[in-house]
PDB file of C-alpha atoms in Angstrom:
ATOM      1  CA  UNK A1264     149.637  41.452  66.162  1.00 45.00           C
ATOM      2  CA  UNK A1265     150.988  41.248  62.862  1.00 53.00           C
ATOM      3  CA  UNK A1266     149.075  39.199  60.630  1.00 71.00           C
ATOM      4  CA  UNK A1267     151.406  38.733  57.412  1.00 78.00           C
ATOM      5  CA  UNK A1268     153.828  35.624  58.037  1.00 76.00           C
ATOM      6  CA  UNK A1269     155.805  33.675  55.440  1.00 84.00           C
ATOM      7  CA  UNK A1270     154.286  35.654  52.519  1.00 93.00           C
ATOM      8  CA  UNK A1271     150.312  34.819  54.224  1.00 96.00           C
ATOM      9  CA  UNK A1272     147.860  37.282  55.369  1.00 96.00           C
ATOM     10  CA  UNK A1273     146.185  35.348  57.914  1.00 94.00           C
ATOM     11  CA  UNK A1274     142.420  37.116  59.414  1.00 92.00           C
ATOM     12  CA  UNK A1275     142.653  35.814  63.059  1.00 90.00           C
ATOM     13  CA  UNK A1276     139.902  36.929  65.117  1.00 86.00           C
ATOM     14  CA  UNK A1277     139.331  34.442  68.323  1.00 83.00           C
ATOM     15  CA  UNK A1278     136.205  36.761  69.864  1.00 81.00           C
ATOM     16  CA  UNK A1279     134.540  37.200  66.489  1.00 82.00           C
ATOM     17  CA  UNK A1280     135.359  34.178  64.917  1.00 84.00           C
ATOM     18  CA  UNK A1281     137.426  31.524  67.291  1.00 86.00           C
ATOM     19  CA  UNK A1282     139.021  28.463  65.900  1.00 91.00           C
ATOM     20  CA  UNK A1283     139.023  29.210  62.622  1.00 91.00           C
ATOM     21  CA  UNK A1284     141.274  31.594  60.043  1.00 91.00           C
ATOM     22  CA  UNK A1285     140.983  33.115  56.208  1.00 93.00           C
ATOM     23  CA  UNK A1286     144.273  33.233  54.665  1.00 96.00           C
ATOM     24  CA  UNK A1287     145.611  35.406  51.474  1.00 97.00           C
ATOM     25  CA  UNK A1288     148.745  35.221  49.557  1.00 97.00           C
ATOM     26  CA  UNK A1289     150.409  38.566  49.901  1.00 97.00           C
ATOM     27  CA  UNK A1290     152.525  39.690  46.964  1.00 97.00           C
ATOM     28  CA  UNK A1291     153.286  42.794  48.642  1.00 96.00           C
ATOM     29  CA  UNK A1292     152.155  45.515  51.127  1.00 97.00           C
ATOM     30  CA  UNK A1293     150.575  48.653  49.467  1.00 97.00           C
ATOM     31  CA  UNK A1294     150.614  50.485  52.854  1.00 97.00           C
ATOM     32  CA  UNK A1295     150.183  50.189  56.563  1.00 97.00           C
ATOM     33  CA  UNK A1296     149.703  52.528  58.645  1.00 96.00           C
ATOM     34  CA  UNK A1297     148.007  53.359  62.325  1.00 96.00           C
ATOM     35  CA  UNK A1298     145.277  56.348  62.113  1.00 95.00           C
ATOM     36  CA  UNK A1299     143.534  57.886  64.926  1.00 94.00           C
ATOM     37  CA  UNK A1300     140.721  55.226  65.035  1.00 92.00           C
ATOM     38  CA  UNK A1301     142.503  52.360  63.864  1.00 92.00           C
ATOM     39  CA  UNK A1302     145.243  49.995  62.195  1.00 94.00           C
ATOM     40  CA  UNK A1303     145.009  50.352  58.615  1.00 96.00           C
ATOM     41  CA  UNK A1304     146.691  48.069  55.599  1.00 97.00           C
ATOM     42  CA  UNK A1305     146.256  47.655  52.238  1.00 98.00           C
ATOM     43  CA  UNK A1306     147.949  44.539  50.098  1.00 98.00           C
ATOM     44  CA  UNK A1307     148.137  42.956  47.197  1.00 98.00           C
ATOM     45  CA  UNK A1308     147.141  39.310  47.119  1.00 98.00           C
ATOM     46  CA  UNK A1309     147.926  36.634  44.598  1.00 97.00           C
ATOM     47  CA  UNK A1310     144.509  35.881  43.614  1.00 97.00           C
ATOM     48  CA  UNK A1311     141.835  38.660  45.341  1.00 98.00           C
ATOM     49  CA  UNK A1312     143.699  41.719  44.503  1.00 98.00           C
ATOM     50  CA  UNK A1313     143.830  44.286  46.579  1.00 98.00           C
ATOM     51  CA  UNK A1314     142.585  44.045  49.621  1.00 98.00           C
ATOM     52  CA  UNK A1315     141.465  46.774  52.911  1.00 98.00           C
ATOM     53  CA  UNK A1316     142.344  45.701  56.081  1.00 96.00           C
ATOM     54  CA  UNK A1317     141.054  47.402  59.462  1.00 94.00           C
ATOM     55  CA  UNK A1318     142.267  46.361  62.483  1.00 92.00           C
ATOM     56  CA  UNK A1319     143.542  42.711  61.353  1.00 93.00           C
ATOM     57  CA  UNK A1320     139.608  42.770  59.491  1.00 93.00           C
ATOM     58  CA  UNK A1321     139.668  42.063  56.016  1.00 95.00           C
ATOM     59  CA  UNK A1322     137.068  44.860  54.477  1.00 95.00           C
ATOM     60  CA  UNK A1323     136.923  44.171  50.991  1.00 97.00           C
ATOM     61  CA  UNK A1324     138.595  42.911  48.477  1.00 98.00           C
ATOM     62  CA  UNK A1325     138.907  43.820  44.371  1.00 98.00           C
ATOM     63  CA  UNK A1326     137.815  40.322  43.752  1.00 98.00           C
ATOM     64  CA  UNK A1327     134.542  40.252  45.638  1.00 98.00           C
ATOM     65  CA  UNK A1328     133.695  43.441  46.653  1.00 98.00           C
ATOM     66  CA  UNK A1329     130.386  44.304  44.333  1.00 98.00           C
ATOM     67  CA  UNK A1330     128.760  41.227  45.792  1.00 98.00           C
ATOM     68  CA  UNK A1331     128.517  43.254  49.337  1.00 98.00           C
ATOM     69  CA  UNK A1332     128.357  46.679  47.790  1.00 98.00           C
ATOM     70  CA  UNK A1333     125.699  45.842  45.566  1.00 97.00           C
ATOM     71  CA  UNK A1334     123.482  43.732  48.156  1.00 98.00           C
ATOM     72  CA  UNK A1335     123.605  46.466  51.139  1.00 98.00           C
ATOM     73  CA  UNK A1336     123.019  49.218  48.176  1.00 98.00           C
ATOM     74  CA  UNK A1337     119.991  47.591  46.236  1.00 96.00           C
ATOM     75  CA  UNK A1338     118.415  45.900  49.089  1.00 97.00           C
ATOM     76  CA  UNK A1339     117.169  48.870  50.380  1.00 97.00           C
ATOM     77  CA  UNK A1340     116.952  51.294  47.390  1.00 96.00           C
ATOM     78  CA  UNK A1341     114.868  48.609  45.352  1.00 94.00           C
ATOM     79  CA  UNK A1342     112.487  48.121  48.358  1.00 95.00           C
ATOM     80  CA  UNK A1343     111.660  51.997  48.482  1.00 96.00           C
ATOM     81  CA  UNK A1344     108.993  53.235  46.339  1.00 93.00           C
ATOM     82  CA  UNK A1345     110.895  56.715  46.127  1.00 94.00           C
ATOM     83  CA  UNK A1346     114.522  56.606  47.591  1.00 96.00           C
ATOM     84  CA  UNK A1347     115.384  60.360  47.064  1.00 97.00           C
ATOM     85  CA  UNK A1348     117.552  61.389  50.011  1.00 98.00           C
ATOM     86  CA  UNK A1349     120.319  58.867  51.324  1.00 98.00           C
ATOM     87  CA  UNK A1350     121.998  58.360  54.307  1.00 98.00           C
ATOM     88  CA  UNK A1351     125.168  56.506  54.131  1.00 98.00           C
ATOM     89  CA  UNK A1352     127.167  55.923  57.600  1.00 96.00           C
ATOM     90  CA  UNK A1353     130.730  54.693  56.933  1.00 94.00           C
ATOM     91  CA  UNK A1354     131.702  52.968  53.791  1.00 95.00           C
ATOM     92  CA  UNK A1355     135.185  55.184  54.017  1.00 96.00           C
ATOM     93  CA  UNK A1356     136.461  52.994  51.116  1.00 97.00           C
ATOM     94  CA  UNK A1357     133.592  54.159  48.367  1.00 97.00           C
ATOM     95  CA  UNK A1358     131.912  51.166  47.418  1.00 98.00           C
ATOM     96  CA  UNK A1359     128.757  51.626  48.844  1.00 98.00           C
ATOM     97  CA  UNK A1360     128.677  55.079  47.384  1.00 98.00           C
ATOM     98  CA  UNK A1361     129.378  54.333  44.369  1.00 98.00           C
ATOM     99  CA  UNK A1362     126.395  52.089  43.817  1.00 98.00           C
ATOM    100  CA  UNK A1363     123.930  53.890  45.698  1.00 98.00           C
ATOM    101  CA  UNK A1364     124.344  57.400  43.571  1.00 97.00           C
ATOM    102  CA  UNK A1365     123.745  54.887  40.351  1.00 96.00           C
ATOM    103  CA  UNK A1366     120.129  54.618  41.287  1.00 95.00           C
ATOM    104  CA  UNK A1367     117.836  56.546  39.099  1.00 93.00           C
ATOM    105  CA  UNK A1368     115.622  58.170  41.511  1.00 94.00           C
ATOM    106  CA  UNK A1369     118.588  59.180  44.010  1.00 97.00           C
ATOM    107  CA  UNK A1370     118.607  62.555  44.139  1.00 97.00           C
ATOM    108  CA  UNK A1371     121.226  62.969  47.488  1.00 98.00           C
ATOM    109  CA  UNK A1372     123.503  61.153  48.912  1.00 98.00           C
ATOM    110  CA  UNK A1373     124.935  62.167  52.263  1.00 98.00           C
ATOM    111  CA  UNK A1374     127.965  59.622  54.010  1.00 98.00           C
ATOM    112  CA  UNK A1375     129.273  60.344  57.523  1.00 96.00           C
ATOM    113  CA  UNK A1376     132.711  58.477  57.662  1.00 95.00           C
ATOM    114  CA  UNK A1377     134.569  59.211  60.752  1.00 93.00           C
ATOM    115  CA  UNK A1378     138.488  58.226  59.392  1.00 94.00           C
ATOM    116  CA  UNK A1379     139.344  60.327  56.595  1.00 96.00           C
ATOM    117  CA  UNK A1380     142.623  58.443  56.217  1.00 97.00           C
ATOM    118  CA  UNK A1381     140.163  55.568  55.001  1.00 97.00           C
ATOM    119  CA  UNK A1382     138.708  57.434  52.687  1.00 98.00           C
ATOM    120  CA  UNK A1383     142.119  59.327  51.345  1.00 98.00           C
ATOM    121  CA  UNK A1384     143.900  56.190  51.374  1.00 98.00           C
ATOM    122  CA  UNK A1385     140.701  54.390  49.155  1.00 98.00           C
ATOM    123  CA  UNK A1386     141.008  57.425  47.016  1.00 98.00           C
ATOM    124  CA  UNK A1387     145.062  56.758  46.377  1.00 98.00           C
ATOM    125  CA  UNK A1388     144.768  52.853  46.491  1.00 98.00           C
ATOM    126  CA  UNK A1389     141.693  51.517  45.884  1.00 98.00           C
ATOM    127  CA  UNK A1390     139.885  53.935  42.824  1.00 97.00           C
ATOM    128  CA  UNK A1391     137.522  51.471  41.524  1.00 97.00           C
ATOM    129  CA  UNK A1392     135.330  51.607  44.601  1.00 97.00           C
ATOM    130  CA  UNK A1393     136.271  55.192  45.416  1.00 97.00           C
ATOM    131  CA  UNK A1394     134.888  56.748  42.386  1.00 96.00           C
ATOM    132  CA  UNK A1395     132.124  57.031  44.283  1.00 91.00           C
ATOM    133  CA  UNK A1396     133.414  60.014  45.861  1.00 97.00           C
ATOM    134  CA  UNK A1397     133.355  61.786  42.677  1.00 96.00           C
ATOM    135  CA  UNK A1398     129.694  61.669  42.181  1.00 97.00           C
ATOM    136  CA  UNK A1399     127.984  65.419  42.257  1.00 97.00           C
ATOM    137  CA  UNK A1400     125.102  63.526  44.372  1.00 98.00           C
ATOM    138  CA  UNK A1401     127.799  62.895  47.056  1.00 98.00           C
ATOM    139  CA  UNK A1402     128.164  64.923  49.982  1.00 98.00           C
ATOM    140  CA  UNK A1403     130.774  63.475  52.236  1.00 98.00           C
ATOM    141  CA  UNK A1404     130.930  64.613  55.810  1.00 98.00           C
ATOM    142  CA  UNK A1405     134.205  63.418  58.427  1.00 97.00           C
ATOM    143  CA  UNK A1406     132.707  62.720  61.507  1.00 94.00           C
ATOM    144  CA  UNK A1407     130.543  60.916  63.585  1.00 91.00           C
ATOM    145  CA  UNK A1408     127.692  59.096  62.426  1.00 90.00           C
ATOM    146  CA  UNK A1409     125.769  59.394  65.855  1.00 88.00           C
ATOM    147  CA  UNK A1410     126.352  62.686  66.587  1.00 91.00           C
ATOM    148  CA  UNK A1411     125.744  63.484  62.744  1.00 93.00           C
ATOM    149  CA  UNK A1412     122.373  62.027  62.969  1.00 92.00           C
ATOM    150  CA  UNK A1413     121.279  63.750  65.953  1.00 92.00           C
ATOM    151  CA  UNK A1414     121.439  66.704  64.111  1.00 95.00           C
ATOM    152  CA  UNK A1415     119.280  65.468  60.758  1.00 95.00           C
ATOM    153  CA  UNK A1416     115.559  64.736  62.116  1.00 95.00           C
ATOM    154  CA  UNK A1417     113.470  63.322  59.533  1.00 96.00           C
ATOM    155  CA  UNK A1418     115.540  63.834  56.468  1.00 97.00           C
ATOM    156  CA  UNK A1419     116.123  61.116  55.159  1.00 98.00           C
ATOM    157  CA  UNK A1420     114.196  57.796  53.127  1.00 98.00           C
ATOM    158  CA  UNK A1421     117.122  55.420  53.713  1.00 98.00           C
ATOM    159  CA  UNK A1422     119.839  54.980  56.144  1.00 98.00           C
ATOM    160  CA  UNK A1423     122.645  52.562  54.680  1.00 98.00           C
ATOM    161  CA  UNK A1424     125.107  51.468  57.444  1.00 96.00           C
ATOM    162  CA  UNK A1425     127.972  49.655  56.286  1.00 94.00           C
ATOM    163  CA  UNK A1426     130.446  49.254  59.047  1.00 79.00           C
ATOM    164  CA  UNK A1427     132.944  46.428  60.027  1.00 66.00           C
ATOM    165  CA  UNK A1428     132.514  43.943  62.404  1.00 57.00           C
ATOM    166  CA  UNK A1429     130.927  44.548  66.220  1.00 51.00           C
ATOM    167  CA  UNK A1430     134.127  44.759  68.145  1.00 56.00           C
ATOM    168  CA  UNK A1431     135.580  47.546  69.549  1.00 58.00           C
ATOM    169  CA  UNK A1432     133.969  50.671  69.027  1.00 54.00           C
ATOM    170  CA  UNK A1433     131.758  49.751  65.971  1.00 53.00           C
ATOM    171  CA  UNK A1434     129.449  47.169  68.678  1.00 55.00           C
ATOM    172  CA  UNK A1435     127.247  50.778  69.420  1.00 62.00           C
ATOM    173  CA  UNK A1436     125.873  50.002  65.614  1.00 60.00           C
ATOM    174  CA  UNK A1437     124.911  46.817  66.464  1.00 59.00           C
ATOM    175  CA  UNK A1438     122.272  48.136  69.498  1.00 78.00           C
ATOM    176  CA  UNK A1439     118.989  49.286  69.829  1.00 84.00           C
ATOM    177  CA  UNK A1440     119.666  52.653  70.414  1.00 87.00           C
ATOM    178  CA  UNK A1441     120.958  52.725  67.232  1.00 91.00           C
ATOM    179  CA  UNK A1442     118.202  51.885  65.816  1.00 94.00           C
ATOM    180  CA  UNK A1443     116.140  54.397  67.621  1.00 94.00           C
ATOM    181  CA  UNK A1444     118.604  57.293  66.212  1.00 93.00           C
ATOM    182  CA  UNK A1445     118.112  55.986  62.995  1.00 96.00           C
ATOM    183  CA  UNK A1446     114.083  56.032  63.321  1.00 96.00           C
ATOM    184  CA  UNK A1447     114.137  59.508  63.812  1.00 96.00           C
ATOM    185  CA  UNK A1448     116.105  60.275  61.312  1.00 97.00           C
ATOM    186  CA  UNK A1449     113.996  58.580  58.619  1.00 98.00           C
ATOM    187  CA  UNK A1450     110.648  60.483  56.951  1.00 97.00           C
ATOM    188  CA  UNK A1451     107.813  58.445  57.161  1.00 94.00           C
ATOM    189  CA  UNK A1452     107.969  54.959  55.873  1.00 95.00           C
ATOM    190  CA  UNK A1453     111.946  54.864  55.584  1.00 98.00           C
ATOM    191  CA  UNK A1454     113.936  52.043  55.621  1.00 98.00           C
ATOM    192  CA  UNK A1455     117.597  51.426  57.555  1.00 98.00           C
ATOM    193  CA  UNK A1456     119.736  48.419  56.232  1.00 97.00           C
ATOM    194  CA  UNK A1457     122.859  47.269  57.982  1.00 95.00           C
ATOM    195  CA  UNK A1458     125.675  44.874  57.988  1.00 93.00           C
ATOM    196  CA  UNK A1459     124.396  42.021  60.023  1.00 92.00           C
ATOM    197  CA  UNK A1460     127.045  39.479  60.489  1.00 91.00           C
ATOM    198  CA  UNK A1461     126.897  35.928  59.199  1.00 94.00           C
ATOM    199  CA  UNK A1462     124.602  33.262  60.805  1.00 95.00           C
ATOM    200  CA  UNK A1463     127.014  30.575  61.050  1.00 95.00           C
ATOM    201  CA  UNK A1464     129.688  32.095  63.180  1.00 92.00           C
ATOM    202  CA  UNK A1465     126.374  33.850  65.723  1.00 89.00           C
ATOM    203  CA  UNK A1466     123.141  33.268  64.902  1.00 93.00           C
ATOM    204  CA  UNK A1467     122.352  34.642  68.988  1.00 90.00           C
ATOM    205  CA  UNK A1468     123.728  38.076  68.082  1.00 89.00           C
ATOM    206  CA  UNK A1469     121.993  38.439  64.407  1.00 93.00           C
ATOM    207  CA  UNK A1470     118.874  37.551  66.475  1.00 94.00           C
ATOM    208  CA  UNK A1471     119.865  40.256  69.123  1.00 91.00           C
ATOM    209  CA  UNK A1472     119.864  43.122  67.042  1.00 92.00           C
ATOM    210  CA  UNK A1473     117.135  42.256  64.842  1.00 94.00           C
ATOM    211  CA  UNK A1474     115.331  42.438  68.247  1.00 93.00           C
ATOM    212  CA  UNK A1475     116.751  46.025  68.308  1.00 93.00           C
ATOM    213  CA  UNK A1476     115.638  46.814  65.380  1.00 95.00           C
ATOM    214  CA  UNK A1477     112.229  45.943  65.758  1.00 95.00           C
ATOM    215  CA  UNK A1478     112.007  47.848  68.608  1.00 95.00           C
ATOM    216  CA  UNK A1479     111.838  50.546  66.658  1.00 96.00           C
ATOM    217  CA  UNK A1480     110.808  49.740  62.904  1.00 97.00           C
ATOM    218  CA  UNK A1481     107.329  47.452  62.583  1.00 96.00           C
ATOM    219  CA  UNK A1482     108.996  45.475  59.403  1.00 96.00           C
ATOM    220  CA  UNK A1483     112.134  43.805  59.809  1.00 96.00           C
ATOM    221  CA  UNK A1484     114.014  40.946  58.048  1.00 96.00           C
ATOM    222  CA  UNK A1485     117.384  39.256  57.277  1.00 96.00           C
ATOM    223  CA  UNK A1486     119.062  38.701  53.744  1.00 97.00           C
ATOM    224  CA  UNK A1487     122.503  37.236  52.547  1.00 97.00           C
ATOM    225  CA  UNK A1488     124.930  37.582  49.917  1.00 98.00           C
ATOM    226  CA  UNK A1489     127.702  35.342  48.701  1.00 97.00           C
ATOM    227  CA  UNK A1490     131.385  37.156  49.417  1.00 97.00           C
ATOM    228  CA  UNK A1491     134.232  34.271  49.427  1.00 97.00           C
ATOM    229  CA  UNK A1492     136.639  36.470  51.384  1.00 97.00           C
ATOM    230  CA  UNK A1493     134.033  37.469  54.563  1.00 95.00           C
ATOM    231  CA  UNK A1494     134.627  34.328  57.200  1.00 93.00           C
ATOM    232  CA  UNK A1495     132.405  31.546  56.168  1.00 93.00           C
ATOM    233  CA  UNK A1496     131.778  33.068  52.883  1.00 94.00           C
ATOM    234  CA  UNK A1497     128.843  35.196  53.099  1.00 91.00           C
ATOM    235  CA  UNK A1498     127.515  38.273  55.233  1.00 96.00           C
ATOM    236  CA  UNK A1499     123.745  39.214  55.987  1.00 96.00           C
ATOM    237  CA  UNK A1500     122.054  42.545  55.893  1.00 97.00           C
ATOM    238  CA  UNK A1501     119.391  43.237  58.832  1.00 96.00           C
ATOM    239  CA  UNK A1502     117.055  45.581  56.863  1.00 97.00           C
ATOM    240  CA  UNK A1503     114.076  47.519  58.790  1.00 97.00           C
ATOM    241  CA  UNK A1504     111.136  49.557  57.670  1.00 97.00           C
ATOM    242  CA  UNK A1505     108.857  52.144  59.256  1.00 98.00           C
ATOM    243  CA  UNK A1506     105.709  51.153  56.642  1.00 96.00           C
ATOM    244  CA  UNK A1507     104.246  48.211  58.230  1.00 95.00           C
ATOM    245  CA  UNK A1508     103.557  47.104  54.755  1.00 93.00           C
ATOM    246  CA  UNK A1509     106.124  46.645  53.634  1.00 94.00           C
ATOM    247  CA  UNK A1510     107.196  44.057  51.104  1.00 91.00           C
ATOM    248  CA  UNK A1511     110.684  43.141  51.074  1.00 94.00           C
ATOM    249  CA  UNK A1512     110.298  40.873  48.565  1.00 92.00           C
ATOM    250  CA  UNK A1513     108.312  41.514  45.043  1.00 80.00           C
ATOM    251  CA  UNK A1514     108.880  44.983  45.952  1.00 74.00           C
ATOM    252  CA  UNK A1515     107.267  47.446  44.557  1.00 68.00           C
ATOM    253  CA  UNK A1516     109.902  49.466  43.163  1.00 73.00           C
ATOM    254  CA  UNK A1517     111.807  46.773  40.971  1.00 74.00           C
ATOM    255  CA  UNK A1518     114.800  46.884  39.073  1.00 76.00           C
ATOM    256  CA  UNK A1519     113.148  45.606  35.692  1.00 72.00           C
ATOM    257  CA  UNK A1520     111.676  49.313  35.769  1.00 74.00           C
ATOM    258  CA  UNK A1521     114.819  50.230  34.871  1.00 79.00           C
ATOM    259  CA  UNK A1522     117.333  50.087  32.846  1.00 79.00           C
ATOM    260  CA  UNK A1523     119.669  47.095  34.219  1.00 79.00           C
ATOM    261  CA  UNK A1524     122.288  47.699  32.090  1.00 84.00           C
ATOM    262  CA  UNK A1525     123.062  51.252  32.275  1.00 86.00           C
ATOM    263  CA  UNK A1526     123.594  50.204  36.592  1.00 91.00           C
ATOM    264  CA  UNK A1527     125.836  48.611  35.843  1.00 92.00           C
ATOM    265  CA  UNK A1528     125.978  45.794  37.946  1.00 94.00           C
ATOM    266  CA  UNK A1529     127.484  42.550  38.319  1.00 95.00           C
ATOM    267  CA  UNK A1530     125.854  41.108  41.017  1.00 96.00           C
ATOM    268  CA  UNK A1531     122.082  41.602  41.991  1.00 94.00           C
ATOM    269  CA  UNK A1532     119.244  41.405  39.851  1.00 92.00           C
ATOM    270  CA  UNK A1533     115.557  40.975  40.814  1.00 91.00           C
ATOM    271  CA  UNK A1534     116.181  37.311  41.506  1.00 93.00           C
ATOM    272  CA  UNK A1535     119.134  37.410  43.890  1.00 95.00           C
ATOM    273  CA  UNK A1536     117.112  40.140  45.543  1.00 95.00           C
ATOM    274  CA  UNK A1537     114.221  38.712  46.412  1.00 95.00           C
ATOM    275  CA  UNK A1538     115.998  35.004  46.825  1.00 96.00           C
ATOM    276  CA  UNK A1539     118.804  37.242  49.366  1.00 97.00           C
ATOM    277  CA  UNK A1540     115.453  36.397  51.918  1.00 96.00           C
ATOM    278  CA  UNK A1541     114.858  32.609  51.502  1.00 96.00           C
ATOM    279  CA  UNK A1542     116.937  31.516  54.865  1.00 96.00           C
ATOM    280  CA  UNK A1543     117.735  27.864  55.523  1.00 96.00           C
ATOM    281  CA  UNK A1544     114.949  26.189  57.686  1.00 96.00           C
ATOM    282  CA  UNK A1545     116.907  26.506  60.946  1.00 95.00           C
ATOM    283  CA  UNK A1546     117.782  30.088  60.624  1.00 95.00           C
ATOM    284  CA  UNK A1547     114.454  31.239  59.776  1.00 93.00           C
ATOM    285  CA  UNK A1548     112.789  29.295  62.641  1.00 92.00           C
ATOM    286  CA  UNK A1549     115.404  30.921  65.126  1.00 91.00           C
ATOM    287  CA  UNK A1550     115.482  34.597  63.945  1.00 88.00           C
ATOM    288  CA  UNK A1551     112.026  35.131  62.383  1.00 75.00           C
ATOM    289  CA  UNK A1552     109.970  33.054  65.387  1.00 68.00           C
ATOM    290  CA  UNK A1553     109.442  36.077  67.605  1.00 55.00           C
ATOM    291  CA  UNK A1554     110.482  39.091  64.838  1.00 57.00           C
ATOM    292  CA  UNK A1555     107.438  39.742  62.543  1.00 50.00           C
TER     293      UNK A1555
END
């Protein structure tokens, strides 16, 4: 279905989000196009700029974007004592990459992306969040992120997952078995951290994979971040470690240890890190009652 009437780019989604729509100005359409794996379209809107569309999804926007990039990024790297090696699994536009290769003690970064045309058309389109390609930490692989993973056993101190929404056939990196590929991927104490969907469009399903997740990793949480053009305004991040210890928040590898403004960063800081965990009452008593 076309989603661009009367000069409106309208994000209709009835299974993910039913009864309810975000809507953009369009000033025009950069490109649109159908790739192996899926629709593709990139516009520019009146007041978020330009903006990545997959399959009717809205995937970022120039207006928001660090918020998410940042948060899925920092949560994990910050929470490592020694995040050398890096995993990223799709992120096709850049922006992921381009944060995580801005840590100081990242040494290599590895991203499995499995539509190139993503990644070519970020490249062409969308070069503020695609610099990250350019890094010489960057090693970008097309392909799948399973089957890439099957083949890297204990490699790697963080897995970074940033994929869209779990329809289709992203839902397999919503599931336990996920998880479990993940695990053995990690070195010892490693830590995964994945797009987890927003708690007030289904709490049920955050809870599900968290489940998932602990299945396999002995610490697991939930954080948010503030990005006005995901549905209902924010996204969370279900983050998992294989150190039993661990401390998500007060972590011991903080920011301040570094130097803040050579990151960077608009975005996260040391207190919107460790206050990305403080849930409202109800959410906390539904996902965290039988998690940790």
């Amino acid at each position: 279905m076309d989603t661009i009437s009367c000069g409106w780019f309208s994000e209709i989604q009835a299974e993910l989000w039913p009864g309810q729509a975000f809507s953009l100005k369009v000033k025009n359409v950069i490109h649109k196009e159908k790739s192996k794996y899926q629709d593709i379209q990139i516009i520019e809107t009146e007041t978020y700029g330009k903006c990545l569309i997959l399959d009717g999804i809205i995937q970022c926007t120039s207006r928001d974007e660090f918020s998410y990039q940042e948060m899925i990024a920092f949560l994990p790297l910050f929470s490592h004592p020694n995040p050398k090696k890096v995993l990223i699994v799709g992120g096709g536009d850049g922006g992921v990459a381009r944060e995580v290769v801005k840590h100081p003690l990242v040494e290599e970064v590895h991203q499995i992306e499995i539509d190139e045309r993503v990644v070519e058309l970020s490249k062409q389109h969308l070069p503020e969040m695609a610099c990250g390609f350019k890094s010489e930490k960057l090693k970008l692989t097309i392909g799948d992120g399973f089957e890439y993973m099957k083949k890297h056993k204990n490699e790697f101190d963080v897995i970074i997952t940033d994929s869209s929404d779990p329809i289709g056939p992203a839902v397999s990196l919503f599931n336990e078995s996920y998880y479990k590929l993940m695990k053995h991927a990690l070195k010892e104490d490693g830590i995964v951290c994945s797009q987890g969907g927003s708690f007030w469009l289904d709490l049920s399903y955050i809870k599900k994979t968290m489940s998932g997740c602990k299945e396999h990793f002995p610490k697991v949480s939930y954080a948010i971040t503030s990005v006005p053009s995901y549905p209902c305004g924010h996204i969370g991040f279900v983050i998992g470690s294989l150190n039993k210890n661990q401390k998500f928040i007060n972590s011991v590898n903080k920011i301040k240890n570094f130097d803040i403004e050579a990151l960077n960063l608009k975005y996260y800081t040391q207190e919107v890190h460790d206050a990305a965990f403080a849930l409202p009452r109800w959410v906390q008593k539904s996902l965290m009652s039988d998690i940790n």
